[in-house]
XYZ file of C-alpha atoms in Angstrom:
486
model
C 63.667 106.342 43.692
C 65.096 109.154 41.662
C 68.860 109.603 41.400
C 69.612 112.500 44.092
C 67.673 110.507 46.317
C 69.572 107.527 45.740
C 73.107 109.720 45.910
C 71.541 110.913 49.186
C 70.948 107.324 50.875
C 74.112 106.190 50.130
C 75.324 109.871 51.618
C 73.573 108.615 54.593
C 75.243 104.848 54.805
C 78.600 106.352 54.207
C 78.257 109.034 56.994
C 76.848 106.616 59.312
C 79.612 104.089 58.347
C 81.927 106.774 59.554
C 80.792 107.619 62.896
C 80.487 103.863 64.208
C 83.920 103.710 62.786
C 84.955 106.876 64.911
C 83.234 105.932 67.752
C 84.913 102.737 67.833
C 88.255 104.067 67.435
C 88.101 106.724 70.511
C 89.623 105.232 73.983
C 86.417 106.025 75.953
C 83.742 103.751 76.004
C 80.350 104.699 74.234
C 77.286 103.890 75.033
C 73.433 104.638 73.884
C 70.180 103.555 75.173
C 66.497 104.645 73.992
C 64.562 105.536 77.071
C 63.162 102.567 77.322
C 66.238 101.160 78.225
C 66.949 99.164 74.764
C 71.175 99.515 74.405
C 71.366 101.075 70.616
C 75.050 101.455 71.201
C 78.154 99.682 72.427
C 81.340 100.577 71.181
C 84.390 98.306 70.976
C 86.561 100.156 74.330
C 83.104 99.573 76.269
C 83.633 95.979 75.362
C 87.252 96.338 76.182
C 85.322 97.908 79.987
C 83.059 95.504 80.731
C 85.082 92.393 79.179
C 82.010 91.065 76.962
C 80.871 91.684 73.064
C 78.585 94.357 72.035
C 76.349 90.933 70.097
C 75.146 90.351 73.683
C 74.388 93.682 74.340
C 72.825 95.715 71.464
C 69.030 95.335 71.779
C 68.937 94.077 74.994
C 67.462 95.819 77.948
C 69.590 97.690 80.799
C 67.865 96.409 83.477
C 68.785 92.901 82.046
C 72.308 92.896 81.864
C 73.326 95.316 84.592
C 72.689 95.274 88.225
C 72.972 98.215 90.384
C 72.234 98.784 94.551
C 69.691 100.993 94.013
C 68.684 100.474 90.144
C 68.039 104.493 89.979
C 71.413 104.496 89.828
C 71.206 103.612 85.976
C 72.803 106.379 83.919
C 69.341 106.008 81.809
C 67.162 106.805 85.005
C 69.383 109.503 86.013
C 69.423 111.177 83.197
C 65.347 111.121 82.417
C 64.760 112.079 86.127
C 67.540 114.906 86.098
C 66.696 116.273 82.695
C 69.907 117.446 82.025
C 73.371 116.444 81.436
C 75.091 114.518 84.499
C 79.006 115.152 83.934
C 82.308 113.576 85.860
C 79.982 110.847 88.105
C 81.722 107.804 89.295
C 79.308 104.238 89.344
C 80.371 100.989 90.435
C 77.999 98.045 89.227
C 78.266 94.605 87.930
C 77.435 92.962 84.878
C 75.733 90.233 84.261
C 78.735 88.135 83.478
C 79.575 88.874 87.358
C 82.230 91.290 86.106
C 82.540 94.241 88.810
C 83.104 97.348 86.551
C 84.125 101.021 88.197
C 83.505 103.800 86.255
C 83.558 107.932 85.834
C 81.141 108.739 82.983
C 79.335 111.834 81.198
C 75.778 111.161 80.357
C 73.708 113.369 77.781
C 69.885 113.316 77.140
C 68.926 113.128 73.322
C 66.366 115.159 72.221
C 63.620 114.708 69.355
C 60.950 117.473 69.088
C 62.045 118.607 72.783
C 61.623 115.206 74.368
C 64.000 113.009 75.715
C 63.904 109.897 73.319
C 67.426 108.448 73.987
C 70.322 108.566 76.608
C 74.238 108.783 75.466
C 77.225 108.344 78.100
C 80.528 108.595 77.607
C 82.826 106.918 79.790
C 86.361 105.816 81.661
C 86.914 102.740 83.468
C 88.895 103.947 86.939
C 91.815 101.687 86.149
C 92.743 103.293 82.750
C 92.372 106.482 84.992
C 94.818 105.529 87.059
C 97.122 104.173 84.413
C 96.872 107.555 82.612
C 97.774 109.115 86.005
C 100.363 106.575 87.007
C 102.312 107.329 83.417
C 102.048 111.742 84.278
C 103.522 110.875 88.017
C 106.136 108.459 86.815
C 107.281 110.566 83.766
C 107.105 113.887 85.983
C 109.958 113.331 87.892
C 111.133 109.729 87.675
C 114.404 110.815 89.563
C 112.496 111.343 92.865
C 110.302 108.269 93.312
C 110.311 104.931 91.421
C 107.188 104.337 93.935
C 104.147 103.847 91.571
C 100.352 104.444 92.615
C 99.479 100.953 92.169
C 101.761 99.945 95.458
C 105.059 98.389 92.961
C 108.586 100.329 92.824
C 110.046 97.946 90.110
C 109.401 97.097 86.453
C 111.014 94.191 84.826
C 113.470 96.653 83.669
C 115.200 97.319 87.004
C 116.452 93.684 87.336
C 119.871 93.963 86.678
C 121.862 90.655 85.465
C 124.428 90.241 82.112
C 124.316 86.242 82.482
C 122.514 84.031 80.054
C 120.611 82.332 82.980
C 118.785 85.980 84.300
C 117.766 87.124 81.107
C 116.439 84.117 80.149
C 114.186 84.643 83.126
C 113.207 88.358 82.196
C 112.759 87.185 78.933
C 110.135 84.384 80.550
C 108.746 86.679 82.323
C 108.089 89.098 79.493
C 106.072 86.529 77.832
C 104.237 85.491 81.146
C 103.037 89.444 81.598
C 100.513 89.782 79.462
C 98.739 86.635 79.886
C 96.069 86.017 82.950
C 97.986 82.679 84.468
C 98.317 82.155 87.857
C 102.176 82.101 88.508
C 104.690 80.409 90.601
C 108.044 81.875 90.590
C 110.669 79.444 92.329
C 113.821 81.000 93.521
C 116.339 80.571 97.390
C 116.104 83.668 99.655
C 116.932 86.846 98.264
C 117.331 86.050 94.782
C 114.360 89.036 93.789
C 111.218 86.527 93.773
C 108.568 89.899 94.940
C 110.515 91.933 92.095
C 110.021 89.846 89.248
C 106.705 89.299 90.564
C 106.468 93.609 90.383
C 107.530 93.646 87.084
C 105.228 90.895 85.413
C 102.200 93.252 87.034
C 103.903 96.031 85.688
C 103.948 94.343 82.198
C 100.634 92.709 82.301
C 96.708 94.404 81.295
C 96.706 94.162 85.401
C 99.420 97.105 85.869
C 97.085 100.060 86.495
C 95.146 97.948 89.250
C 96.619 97.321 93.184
C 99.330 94.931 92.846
C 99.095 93.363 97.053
C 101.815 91.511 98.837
C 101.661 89.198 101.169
C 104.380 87.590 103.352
C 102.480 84.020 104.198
C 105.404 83.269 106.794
C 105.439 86.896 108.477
C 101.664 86.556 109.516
C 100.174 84.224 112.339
C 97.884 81.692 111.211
C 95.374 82.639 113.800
C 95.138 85.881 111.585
C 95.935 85.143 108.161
C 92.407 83.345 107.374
C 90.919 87.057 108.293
C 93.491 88.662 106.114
C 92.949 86.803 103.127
C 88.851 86.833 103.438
C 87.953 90.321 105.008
C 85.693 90.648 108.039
C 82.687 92.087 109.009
C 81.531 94.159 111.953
C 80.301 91.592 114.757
C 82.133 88.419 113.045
C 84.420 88.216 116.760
C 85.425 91.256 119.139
C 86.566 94.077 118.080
C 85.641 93.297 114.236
C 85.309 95.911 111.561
C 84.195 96.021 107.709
C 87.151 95.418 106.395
C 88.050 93.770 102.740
C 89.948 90.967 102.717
C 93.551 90.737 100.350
C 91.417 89.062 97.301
C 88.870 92.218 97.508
C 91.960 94.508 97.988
C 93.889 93.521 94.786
C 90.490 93.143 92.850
C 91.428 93.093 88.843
C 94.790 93.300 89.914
C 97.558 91.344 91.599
C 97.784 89.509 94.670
C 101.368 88.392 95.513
C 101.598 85.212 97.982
C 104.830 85.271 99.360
C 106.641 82.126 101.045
C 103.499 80.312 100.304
C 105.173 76.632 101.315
C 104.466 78.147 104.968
C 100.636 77.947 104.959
C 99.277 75.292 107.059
C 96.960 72.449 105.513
C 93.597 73.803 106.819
C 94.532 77.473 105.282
C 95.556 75.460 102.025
C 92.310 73.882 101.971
C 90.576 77.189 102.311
C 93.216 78.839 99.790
C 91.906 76.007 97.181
C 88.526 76.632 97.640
C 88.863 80.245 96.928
C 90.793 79.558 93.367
C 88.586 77.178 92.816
C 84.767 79.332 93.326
C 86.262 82.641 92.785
C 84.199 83.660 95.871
C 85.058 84.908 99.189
C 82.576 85.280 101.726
C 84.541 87.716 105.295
C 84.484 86.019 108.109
C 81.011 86.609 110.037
C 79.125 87.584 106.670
C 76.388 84.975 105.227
C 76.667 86.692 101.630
C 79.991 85.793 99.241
C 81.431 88.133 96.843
C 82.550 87.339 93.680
C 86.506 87.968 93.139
C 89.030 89.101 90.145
C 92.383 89.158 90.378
C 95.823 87.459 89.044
C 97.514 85.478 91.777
C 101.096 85.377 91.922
C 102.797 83.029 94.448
C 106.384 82.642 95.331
C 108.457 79.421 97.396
C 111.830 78.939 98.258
C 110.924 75.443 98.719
C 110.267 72.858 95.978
C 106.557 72.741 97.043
C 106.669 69.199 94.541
C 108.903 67.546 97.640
C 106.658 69.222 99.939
C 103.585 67.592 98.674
C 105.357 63.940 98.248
C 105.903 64.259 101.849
C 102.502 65.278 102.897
C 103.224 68.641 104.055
C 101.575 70.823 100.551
C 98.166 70.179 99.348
C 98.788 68.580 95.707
C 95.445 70.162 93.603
C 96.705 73.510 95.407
C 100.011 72.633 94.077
C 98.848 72.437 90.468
C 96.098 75.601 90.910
C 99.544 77.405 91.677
C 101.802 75.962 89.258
C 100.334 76.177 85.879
C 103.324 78.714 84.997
C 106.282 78.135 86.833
C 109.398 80.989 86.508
C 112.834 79.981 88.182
C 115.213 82.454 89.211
C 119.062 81.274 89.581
C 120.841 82.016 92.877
C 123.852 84.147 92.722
C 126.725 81.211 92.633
C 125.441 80.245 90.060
C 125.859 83.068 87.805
C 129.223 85.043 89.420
C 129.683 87.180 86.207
C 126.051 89.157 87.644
C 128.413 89.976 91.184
C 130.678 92.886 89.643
C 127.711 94.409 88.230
C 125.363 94.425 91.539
C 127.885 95.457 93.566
C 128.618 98.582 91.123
C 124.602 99.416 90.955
C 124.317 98.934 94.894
C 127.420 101.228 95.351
C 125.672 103.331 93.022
C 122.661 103.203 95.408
C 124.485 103.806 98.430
C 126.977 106.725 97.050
C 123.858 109.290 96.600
C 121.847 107.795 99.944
C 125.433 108.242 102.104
C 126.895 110.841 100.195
C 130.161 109.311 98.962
C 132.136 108.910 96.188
C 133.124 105.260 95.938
C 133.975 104.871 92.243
C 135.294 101.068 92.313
C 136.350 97.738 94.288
C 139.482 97.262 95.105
C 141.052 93.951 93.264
C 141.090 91.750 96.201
C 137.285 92.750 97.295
C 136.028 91.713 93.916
C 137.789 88.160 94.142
C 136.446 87.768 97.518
C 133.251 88.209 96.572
C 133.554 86.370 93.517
C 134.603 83.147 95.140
C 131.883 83.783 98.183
C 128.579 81.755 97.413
C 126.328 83.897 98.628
C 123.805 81.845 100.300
C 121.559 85.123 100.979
C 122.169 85.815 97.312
C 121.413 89.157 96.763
C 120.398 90.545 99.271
C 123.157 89.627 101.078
C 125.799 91.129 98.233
C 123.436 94.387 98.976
C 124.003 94.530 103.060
C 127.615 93.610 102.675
C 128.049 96.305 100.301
C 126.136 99.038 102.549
C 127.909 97.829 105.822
C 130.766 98.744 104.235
C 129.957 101.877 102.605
C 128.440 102.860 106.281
C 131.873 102.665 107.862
C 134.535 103.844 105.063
C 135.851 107.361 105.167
C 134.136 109.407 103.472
C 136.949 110.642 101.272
C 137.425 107.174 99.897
C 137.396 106.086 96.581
C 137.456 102.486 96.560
C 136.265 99.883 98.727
C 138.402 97.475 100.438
C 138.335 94.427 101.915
C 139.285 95.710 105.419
C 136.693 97.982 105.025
C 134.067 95.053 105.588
C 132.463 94.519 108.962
C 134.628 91.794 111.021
C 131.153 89.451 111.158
C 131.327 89.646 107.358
C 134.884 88.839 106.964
C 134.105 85.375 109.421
C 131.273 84.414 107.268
C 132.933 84.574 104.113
C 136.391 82.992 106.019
C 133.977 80.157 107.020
C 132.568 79.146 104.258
C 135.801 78.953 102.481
C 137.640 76.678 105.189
C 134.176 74.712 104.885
C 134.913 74.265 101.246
C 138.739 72.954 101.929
C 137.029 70.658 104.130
C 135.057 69.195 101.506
C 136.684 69.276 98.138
C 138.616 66.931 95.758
C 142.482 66.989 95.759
C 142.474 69.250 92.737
C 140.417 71.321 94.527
C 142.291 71.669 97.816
C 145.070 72.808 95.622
C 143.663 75.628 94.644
C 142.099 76.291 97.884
C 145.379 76.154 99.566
C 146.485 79.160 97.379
C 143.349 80.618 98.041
C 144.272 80.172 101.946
C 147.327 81.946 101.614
C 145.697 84.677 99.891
C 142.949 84.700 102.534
C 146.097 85.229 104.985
C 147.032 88.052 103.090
C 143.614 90.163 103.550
C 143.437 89.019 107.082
C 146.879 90.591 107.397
C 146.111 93.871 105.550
C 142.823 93.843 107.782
C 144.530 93.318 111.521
C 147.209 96.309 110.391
C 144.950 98.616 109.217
C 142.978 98.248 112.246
C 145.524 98.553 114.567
C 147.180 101.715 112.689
C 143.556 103.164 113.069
C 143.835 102.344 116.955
C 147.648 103.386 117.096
C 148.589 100.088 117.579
C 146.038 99.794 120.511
C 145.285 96.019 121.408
C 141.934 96.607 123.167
C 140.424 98.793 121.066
C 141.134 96.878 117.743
C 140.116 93.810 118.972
C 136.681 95.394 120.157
C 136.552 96.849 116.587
C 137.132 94.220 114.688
C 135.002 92.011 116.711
C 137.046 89.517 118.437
C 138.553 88.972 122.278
C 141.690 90.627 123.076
C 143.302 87.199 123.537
C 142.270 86.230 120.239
C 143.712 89.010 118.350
C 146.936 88.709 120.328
C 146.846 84.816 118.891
C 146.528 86.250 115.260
C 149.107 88.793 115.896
C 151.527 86.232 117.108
C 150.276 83.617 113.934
C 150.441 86.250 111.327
C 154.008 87.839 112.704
C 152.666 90.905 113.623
C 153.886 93.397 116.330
C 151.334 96.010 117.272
C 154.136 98.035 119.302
C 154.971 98.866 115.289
C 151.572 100.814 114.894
C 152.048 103.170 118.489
C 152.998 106.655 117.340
C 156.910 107.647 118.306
C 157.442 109.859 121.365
């Protein structure tokens, strides 16, 4: 071999060298077949598509390794029966790992000496589709919507928290994203269970996929075996095609909310379906094959549950291989000023006021509250109020509470005198008379609202006109002090 020709081979490898290396750097899978249907090549973001290596792939045949309802469907077949380019198709097949793969692809004959000796596609896998389109809506306007295609509003940004005990969990959940475990977060009503469960979709390969909530208490059990498996058309009266919630969130999330509610036979069937990774609808003789993350949630320690009998124990540890725990609100009060200031925030722009802070008292009264509806419950006491205050006000109050609210927090604190040491009831007694104080304040705003009328403040505040004239006469207050002068 003579020295150009030499220079010229090695010309050759380097070029070549180069394009594999470009074609596995580009985001859109590549793929080449000779007409024959031998796969020539398979670059690395088609692996990324199809979740297997281009080793099992090269030099195998199409027909091998994919399978398609009909197999004309092939981009290969297409193409040579077409005899032209076939641009911006969508395909859904599966692979023969069982991986169910939706694509939009461009597909090119090759040509040698005007025949068609090879096939070339270039393609997109839907969900990076929709994750390209989910970033243009969201960073379009992200002032109008925080609503995200995938069916989440929150990322694991949005929980807001300065205590050591909710960042901890963000931080958790951070690292449980981007990892495939199933997931059981553990956390009392309304302390944000579906939101953390939003954001570690959100952060996780799953994101651009449907991310499918379920409330496992809200739904009868009579119809939640249907809902979780799909039916078909026929299976009992009035039946249709429809998916089931596994099918729905298919390579993404499926959120199982209040799961400590499902019944023992729906456990059973719950297990089975982790277990197989196969849901057959109700009425159909054929099973599908399923992908998707499940997250579950309990307000219940599901560990008691299944010492007593009442939770299926290999369900319990299908669910529980992560667990993330999410602190109620008493138990981190230095989070309460900073809710309340976000969800008055919230409400200022949805009710059109201009509340810029708490008054003094409100804050300690909801500091020493414990919140057993956590927050959700600091959120509708802080819109009840907001609903009701004038709307030239700048701070809230406590007497700008609802009356129900005020006798749910009074409550619990008398319950806590009730119950506490002697050091304790010392400082509960001060807290008593200060209790005094804003139920003072309260009755004579009220009744300088109502002129000093009896009827009307006791109707707005809640209570019988007998038992306002009790507190009046208790707190040494005389109502004839609020009637406007003649």
């Amino acid at each position: 071999m003579t020295d150009n020709a030499k220079k010229s081979l090695e010309e050759l490898r380097r070029e070549n060298r180069l394009l594999h290396e470009i074609i596995d750097a580009i985001s859109e899978g590549v793929y080449a077949a000779d007409k024959d249907g031998t796969i020539l090549i398979y670059n690395r973001a088609f692996e990324r598509i199809e979740a297997t290596e281009r080793q099992s792939m090269l030099g195998r045949k199409d027909t091998e390794v994919y399978s398609l309802p009909p197999m004309s469907n092939l981009q290969r077949r297409a193409v040579l029966q077409s005899k032209a380019p076939l641009l911006g198709q969508c395909m859904t097949y599966q692979l023969y790992t069982g991986k169910k793969v939706d694509i939009v692809y461009n597909s090119y004959p090759f040509l040698e000496n005007g025949e068609i000796t090879a096939i070339y596609s270039i393609n997109r896998d839907l969900p990076s589709i929709n994750e390209l389109l989910i970033s243009v809506v969201n960073s379009f306007d992200r002032s109008k919507s925080k609503n995200r295609l995938n069916g989440t509003s929150f990322t694991l940004d949005d929980i807001i928290g300065v205590s050591q005990s909710i960042r901890q969990s963000v931080k958790q959940a951070r690292k449980i994203a981007p990892t495939p475990s199933t997931v059981m977060i553990y956390g009392e009503t309304g302390t944000g269970k579906e939101l953390f469960a939003q954001g570690i979709h959100n952060a996780s390969s799953y994101s651009a996929r449907p991310f499918v909530a379920v409330n496992c208490a809200a739904i009868p059990e009579t119809l939640m075996e249907s809902l979780l498996l799909g039916t078909v058309k026929g299976a009992f009266t009035g039946a249709i095609d429809t998916p089931g919630l596994f099918e729905q969130a298919e390579n993404g999330t499926l959120f199982l909310d209040e799961i400590n509610s499902l019944s023992l036979p729906l456990q059973a069937k719950l297990l089975r379906l982790l277990q197989d990774k196969r849901v057959r609808r109700l009425g159909d003789k054929k099973e599908r094959k399923i992908n998707c993350r499940i997250i579950s949630a309990t307000n219940q320690s599901l560990y008691e549950m299944a010492s007593k009998g009442s939770f299926r124990e290999d369900l319990l540890y299908r669910l529980t291989p992560v667990i993330l725990h999410i602190t109620p609100l008493r138990e981190r009060p230095e989070d309460i000023p900073v809710l309340a200031f976000e969800f008055i925030s919230r409400f200022n722009k949805q009710l059109n006021l201009h509340i810029k802070t708490l008054s003094p008292e409100l804050l300690e009264l909801f500091s020493q509250y414990n919140w057993p509806g956590n927050i959700r419950e600091l959120e509708h006491a802080i819109e009840s109020a907001m609903s009701i205050v004038e709307n030239t006000a700048a701070e809230l109050m406590v007497e700008d509470l609802p009356s129900f609210l005020l006798k749910r927090m009074f409550g619990n604190f008398a319950s806590n005198v009730n119950n506490s040491t002697e050091v304790e009831r010392t400082a509960a007694i001060q807290l008593t008379e200060y209790l005094r104080q804003c139920e003072t304040d309260l009755i004579k705003g009220i009744l300088r609202f109502n002129n000093g009328n009896v009827s009307d403040s006791a109707k707005q505040l809640g209570i019988s006109r007998q038992d306002l004239h009790y507190r009046l006469r208790k707190l040494g207050i005389k109502s004839a002090t609020y009637k406007p002068s003649l």
